[in-house]
XYZ file of C-alpha atoms in Angstrom:
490
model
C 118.134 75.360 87.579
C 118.485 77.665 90.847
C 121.467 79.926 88.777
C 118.783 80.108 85.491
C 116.976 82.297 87.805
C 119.377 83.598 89.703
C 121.088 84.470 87.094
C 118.380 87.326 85.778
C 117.774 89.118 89.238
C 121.734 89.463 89.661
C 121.978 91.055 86.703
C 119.171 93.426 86.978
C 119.946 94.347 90.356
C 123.357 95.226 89.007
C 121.803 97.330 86.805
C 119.548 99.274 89.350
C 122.939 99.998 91.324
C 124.582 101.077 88.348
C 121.706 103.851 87.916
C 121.707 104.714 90.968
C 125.896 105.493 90.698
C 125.754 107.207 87.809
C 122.871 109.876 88.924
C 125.343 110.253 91.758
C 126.458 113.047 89.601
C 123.363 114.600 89.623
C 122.628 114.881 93.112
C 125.595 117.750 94.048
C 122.932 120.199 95.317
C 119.779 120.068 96.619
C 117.516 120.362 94.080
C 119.373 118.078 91.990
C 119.339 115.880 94.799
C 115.927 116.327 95.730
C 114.061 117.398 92.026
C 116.777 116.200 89.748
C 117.153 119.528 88.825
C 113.475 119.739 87.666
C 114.684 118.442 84.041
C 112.644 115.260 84.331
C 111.134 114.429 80.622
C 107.335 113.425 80.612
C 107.995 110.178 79.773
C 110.037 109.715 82.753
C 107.759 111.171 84.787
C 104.609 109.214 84.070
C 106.108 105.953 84.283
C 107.344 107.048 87.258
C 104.608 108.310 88.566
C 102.612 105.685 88.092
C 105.102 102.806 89.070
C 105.913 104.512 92.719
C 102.378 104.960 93.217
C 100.931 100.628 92.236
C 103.326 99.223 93.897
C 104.216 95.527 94.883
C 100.245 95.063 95.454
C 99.509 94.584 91.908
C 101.251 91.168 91.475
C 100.353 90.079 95.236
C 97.277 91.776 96.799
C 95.511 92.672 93.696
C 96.164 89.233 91.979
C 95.283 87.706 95.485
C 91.848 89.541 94.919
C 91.439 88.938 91.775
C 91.131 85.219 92.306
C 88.875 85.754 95.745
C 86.470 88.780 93.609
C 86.978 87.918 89.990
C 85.645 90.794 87.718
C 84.370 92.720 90.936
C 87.831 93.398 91.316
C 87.486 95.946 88.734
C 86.154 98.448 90.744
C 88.904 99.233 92.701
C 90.793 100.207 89.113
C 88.376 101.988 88.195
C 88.647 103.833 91.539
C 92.245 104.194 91.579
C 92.297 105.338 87.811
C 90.012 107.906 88.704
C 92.150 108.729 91.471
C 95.437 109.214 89.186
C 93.047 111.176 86.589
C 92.268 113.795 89.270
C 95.751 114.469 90.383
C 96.674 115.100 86.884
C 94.077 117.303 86.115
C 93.071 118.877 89.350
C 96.632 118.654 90.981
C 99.890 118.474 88.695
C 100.259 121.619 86.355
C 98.851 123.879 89.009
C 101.588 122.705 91.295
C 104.477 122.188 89.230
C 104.172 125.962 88.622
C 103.727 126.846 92.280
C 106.467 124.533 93.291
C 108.844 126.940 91.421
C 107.616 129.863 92.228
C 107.901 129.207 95.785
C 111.775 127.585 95.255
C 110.442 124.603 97.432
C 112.207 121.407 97.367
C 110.092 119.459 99.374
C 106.697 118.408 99.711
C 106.549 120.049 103.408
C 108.401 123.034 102.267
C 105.972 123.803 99.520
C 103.171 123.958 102.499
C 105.011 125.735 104.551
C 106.290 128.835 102.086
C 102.558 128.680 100.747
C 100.791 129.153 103.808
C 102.988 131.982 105.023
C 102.218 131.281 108.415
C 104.440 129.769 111.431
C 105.738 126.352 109.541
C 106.434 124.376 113.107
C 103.231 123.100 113.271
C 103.160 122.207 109.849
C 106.475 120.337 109.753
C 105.678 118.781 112.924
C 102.598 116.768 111.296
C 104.221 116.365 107.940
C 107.171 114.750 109.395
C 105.420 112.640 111.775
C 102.942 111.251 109.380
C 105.641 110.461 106.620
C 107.876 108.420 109.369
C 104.409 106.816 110.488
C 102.534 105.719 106.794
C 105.922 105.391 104.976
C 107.396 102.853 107.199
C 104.488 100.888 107.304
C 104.055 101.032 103.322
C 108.056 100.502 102.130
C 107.592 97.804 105.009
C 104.347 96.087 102.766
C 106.650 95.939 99.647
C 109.683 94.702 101.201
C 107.299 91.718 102.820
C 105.564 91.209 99.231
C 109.027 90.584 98.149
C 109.807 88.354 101.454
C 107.092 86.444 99.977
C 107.567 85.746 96.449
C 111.626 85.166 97.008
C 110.122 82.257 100.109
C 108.455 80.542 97.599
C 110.944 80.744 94.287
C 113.836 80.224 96.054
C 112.884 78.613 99.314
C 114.943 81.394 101.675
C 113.802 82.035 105.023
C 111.400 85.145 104.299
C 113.321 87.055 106.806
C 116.532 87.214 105.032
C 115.231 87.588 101.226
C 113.480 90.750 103.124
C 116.509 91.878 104.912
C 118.111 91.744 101.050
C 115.510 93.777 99.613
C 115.427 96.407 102.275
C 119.014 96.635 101.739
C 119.322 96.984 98.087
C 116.462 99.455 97.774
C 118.121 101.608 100.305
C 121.652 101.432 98.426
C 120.461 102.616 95.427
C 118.322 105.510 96.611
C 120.959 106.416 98.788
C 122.968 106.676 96.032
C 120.874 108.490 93.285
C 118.424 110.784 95.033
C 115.463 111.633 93.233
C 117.382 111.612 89.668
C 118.442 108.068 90.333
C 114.620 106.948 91.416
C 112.916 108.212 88.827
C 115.181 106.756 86.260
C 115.365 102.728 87.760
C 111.427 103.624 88.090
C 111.182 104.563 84.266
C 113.401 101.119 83.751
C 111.145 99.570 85.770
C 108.135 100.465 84.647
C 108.610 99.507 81.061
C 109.658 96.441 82.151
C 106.227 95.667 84.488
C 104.252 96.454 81.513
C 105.360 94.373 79.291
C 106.127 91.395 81.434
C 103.013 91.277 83.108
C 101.416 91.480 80.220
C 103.403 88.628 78.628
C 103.037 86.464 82.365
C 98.837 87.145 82.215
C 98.383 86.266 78.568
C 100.684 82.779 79.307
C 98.925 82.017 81.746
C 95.133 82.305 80.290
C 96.199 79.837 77.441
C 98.166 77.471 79.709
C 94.426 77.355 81.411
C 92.925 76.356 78.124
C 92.094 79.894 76.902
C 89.889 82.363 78.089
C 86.532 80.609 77.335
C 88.005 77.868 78.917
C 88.853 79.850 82.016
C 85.881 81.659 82.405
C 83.809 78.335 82.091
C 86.033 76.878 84.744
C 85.735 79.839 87.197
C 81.778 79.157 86.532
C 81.245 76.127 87.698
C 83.639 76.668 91.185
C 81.313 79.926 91.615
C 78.653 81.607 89.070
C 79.398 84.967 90.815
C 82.982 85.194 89.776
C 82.350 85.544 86.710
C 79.585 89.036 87.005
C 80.516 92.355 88.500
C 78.318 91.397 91.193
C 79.281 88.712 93.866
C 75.802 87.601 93.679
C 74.909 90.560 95.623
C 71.484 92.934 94.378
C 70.265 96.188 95.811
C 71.713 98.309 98.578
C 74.512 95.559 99.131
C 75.733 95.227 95.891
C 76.110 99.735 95.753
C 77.787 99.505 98.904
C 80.329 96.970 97.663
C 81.084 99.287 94.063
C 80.911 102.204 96.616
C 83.317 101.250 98.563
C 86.055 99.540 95.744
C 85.321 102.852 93.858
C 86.227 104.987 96.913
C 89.668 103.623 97.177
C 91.058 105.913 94.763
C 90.834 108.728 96.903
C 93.769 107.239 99.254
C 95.820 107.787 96.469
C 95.371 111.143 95.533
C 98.139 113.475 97.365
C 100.846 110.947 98.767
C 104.317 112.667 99.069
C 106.293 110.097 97.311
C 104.754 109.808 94.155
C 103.322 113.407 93.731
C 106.648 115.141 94.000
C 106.926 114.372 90.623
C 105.022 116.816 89.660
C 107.400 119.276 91.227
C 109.895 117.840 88.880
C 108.440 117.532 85.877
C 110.668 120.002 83.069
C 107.569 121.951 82.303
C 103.729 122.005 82.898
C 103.410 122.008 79.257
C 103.956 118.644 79.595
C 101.732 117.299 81.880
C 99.112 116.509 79.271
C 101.207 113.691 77.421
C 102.686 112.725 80.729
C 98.842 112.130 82.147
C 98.117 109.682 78.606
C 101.372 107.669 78.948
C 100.376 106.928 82.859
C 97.120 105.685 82.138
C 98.470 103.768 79.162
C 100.681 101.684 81.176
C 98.418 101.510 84.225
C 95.688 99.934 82.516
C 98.373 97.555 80.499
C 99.527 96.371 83.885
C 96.065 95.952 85.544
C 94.909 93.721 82.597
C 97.895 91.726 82.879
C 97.515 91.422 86.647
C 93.815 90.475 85.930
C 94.641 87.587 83.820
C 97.166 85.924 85.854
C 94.723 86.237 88.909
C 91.690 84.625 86.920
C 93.406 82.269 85.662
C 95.122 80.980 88.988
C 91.617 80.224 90.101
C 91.697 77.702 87.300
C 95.271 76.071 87.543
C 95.429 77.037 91.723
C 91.635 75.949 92.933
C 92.766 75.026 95.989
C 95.955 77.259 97.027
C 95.182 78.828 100.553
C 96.685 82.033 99.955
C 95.846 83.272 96.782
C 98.284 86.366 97.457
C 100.883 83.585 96.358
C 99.527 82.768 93.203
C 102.202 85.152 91.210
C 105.578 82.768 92.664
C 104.295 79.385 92.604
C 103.312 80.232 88.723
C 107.031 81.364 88.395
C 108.230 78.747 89.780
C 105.217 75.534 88.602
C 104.789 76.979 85.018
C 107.394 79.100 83.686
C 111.779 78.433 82.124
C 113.877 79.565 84.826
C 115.199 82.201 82.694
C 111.700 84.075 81.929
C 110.791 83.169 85.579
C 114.234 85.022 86.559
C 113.131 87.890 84.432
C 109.719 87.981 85.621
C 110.990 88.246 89.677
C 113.189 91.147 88.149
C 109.879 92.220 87.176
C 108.318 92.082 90.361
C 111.400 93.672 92.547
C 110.647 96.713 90.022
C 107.037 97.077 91.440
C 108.277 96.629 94.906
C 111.187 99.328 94.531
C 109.767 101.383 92.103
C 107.661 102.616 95.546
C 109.918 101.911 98.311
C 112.431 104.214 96.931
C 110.447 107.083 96.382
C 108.618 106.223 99.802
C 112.389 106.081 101.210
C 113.402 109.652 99.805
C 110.541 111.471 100.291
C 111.289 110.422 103.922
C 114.745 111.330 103.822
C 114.008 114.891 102.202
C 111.570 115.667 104.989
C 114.305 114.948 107.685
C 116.870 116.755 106.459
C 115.411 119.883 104.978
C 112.610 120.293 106.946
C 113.815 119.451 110.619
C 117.654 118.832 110.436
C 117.965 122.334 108.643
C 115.360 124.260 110.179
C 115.911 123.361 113.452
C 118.732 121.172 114.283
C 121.284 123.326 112.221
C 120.523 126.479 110.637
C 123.990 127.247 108.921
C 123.828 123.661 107.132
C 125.497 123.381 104.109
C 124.336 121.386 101.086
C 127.086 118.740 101.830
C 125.779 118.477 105.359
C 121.691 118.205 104.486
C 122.514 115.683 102.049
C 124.725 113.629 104.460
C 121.633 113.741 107.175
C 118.887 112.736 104.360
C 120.964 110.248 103.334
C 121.241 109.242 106.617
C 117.743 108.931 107.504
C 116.805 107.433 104.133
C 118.922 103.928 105.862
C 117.008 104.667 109.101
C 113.542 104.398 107.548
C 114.517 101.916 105.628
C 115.774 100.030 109.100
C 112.509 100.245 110.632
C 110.588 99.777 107.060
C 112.157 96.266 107.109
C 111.176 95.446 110.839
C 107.556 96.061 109.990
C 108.433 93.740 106.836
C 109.407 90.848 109.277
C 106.941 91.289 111.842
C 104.064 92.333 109.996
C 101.457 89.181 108.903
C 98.610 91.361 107.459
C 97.460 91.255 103.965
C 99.914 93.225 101.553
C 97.002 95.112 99.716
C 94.844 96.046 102.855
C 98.225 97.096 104.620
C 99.353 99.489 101.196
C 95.485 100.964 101.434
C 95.944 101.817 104.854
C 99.428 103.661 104.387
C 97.940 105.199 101.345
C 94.884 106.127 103.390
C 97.113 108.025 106.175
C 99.003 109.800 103.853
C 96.527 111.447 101.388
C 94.210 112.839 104.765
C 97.024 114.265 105.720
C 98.581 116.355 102.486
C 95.255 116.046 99.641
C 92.989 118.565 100.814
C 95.012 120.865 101.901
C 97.004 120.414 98.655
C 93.522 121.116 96.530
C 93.246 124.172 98.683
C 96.592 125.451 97.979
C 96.447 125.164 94.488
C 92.976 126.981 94.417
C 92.021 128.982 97.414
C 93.403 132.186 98.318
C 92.228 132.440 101.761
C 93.825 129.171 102.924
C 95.789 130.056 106.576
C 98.418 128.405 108.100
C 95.850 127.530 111.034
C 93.494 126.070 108.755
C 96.162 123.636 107.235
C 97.817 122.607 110.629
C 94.155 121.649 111.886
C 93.358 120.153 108.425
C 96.463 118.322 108.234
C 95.755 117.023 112.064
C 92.224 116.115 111.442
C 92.993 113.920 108.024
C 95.913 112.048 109.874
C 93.946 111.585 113.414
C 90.401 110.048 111.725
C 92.645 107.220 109.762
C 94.841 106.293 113.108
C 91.288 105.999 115.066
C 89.120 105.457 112.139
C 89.217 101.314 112.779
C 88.625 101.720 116.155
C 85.510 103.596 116.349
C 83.953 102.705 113.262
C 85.001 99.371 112.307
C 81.612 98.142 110.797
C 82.077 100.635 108.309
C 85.936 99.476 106.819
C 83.796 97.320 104.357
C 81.809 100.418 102.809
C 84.865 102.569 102.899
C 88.486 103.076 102.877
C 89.762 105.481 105.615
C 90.779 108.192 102.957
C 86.808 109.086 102.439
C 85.931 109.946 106.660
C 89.323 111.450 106.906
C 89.687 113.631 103.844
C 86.138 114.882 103.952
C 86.392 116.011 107.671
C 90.127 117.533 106.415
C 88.315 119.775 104.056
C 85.339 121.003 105.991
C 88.018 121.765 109.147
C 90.547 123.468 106.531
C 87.449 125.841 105.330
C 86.079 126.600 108.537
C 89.382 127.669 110.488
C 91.081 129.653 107.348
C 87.609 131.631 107.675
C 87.967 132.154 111.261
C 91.331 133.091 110.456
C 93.263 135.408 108.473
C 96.032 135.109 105.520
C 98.941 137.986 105.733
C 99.656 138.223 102.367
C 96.708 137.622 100.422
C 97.136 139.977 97.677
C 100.371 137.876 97.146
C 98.898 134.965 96.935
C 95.785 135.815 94.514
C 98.401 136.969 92.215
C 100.519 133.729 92.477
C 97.221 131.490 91.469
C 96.998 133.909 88.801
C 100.036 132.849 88.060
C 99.879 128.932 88.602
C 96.642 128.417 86.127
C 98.581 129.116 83.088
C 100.213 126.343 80.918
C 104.316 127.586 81.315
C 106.055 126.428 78.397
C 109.736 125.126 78.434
């Protein structure tokens, strides 16, 4: 029965590496390395986009609260829907174009040639923040998977880890950004449909959806309202804060480089409908398996594990097989972008600007491959040591990197007056509230995610220093938005 499973994984894991081998040939310089040349199709960029930015949380921490919230757990799509609908319209044609213009490869190196200003400062935060919040969130996924490969397969959780971490390393090491967007377009097709398929199994193996929601009544008349029982003040603060966490998503290096590579921002519109399409697919699938566990798991103590014991309780090995496949394409279709946006930062941004000026290609792509395997090292420590929840842990993460890079990305894409000293202090303030946000205002973590605090200090800093400031080249850069507004056609 073991090898029925088995059997699945192996195979799609053989697949992944095969991707990842045959973009090899696309990765010879570094913007094929790092932008896959910027010939990446809409389709292949939404479904990447939106698969590097869910995550492993969706079958783990959002079905966990799911069955703790029931419908209440709606806000927080809502929220992070609204989140992916601003960076499409506010964020991704605007810097596609820009991106170009500017010949920038990577997500610091766009800041840097935008703010014409002294880049250490800049680079400094950017790569310090990246190492920081992308450890900590490719270490969330790779634990997500420790879990669900514990329960199916009953492996210590430290070695299925230590297999994850290793695999998702291989392949991006392998690929570069040509390879990871195309396992995360594989990927994501397949998380649509098979959590789909896994949700609406599961709602009639409860007895149907009347049956479930009359269930999930009787154990608590407040799971089945928007509300949690709550009225007034309490029950605004609770929408208030779900909605808000949205805004930690808005920004993040590793999923909003694709707009970079996107073939042309005449594209972004159909790209932007195919993302939300297959978001809200998967979040109605990951709904339905989480109310339903209430009914056929009433009494599991974490429900963060309702996902594997249904694989493994309710499911044929062979579709249970597939749907783990399913799962290791959440939790890679974000640790590899995580894991070379990392790796880009290193070498382009520190090895070559500082370390070694006359660089080649050959060499920068030997040193970010080399720090793609050491992030993915320490990612996998914080995997094994780590014992918080796997969806608080990715909002945290996702908090500390949008307050770095979101508002001062907004500003580049809009403002002409934005200085280089007004997005070193932004950048600084964003990353600063979320590390001590927790410790000085911990009674307010329930209202709001860290993003809110630290991105709304960000902005008002960014204004108030570029003013007190000055921008060399400002007739430059009035013509470049000029410039960036307009739809470019292929």
């Amino acid at each position: 029965m073991d090898w029925m499973i088995i059997l699945p994984i192996i195979v799609y894991i053989f697949i992944l590496v095969g991707i990842g081998a045959y973009s090899y040939k696309f990765t010879g310089t570094r913007e094929g390395f790092h932008l896959g040349g910027r010939k990446i199709g809409s389709w292949v960029t939404a479904i990447s986009y939106a698969f590097s930015g869910m995550s492993a949380f969706v079958l783990i921490g959002f079905v966990g609260m799911v069955y703790t919230l029931g419908p209440s757990s709606f806000y927080t799509l809502i929220g992070y829907n609204i989140g992916f609908a601003f960076s499409y319209i506010v964020i991704a044609k605007r810097l596609r174009n820009y991106s170009e213009i500017l010949d920038a490869y990577t997500y610091t190196d766009y800041f840097v040639k935008r703010v014409r200003g002294n880049p250490h400062m800049i680079r400094a935060i950017s790569a310090i923040s990246i190492l920081v919040f992308m450890s900590v969130y490719v270490g969330s996924q790779l634990a997500a998977g420790g879990m669900t490969i514990e329960t199916v397969f009953d492996i210590n959780p430290t070695t299925s880890v230590i297999i994850a971490g290793i695999v998702v390393t291989a392949y991006c090491l392998f690929g570069g950004f040509a390879g990871v967007s195309i396992t995360d377009y594989f990927q994501g097709i397949i998380v649509v449909i098979g959590t789909a398929i896994l949700g609406v199994f599961m709602i009639n193996y409860a007895g149907g959806w009347s049956a479930v929601v009359e269930e999930v009544r009787n154990q608590d008349p407040a799971l089945v309202t928007g509300g949690l029982g709550a009225s007034g003040s309490a029950l605004l603060g609770l929408i208030f804060g779900y909605l808000t966490l949205g805004v930690a998503i808005i920004g993040r290096p590793h999923d909003t480089i694709r707009f970079f590579a996107i073939s042309s921002s005449s594209e972004v519109r159909k790209s932007f409908a195919i993302t939300l399409t297959a978001l809200t697919i998967t979040y109605w699938g990951a709904f339905l398996v989480g109310y339903a566990g209430r009914v056929i798991y009433p009494n599991i103590d974490n429900p963060e594990y309702i996902f594997p014991f249904a694989l493994v309780d309710l499911t044929h090995p062979i579709f249970g097989g597939f749907m783990i496949a399913v799962f290791l394409g959440l939790l890679m279709s974000t640790s590899d972008s995580q894991l070379l946006s990392s790796g880009s930062t290193f070498g382009e941004d520190v090895y070559r600007k500082y370390i070694n000026m006359h660089a080649s290609d050959r060499q920068i792509l030997i040193v970010t491959r080399l720090f793609i395997a050491i992030v993915g090292i320490l990612s996998t420590v914080v995997a094994v040591t780590s014992s918080e929840s796997i969806f608080w842990i990715t909002v945290y993460a996702s908090a500390g990197l949008a307050a770095t890079f979101a508002p001062v990305l907004v500003f580049s894409l809009y403002w002409d007056k934005l200085t280089n000293a007004g997005a070193v202090a932004g950048m600084l303030t964003g990353f600063m509230t979320v590390v001590l946000w927790d410790n000085f205002m911990p009674e307010f973590s329930f209202i709001m995610t860290e993003a809110v605090p630290a991105v709304v200090l960000s902005s008002v800093v960014i204004y108030v220093v570029s003013k007190l400031t000055e921008q060399p080249e400002l007739q430059t850069v009035r013509n470049e938005l000029q410039q960036v507004k307009k739809v470019w056609k292929k």
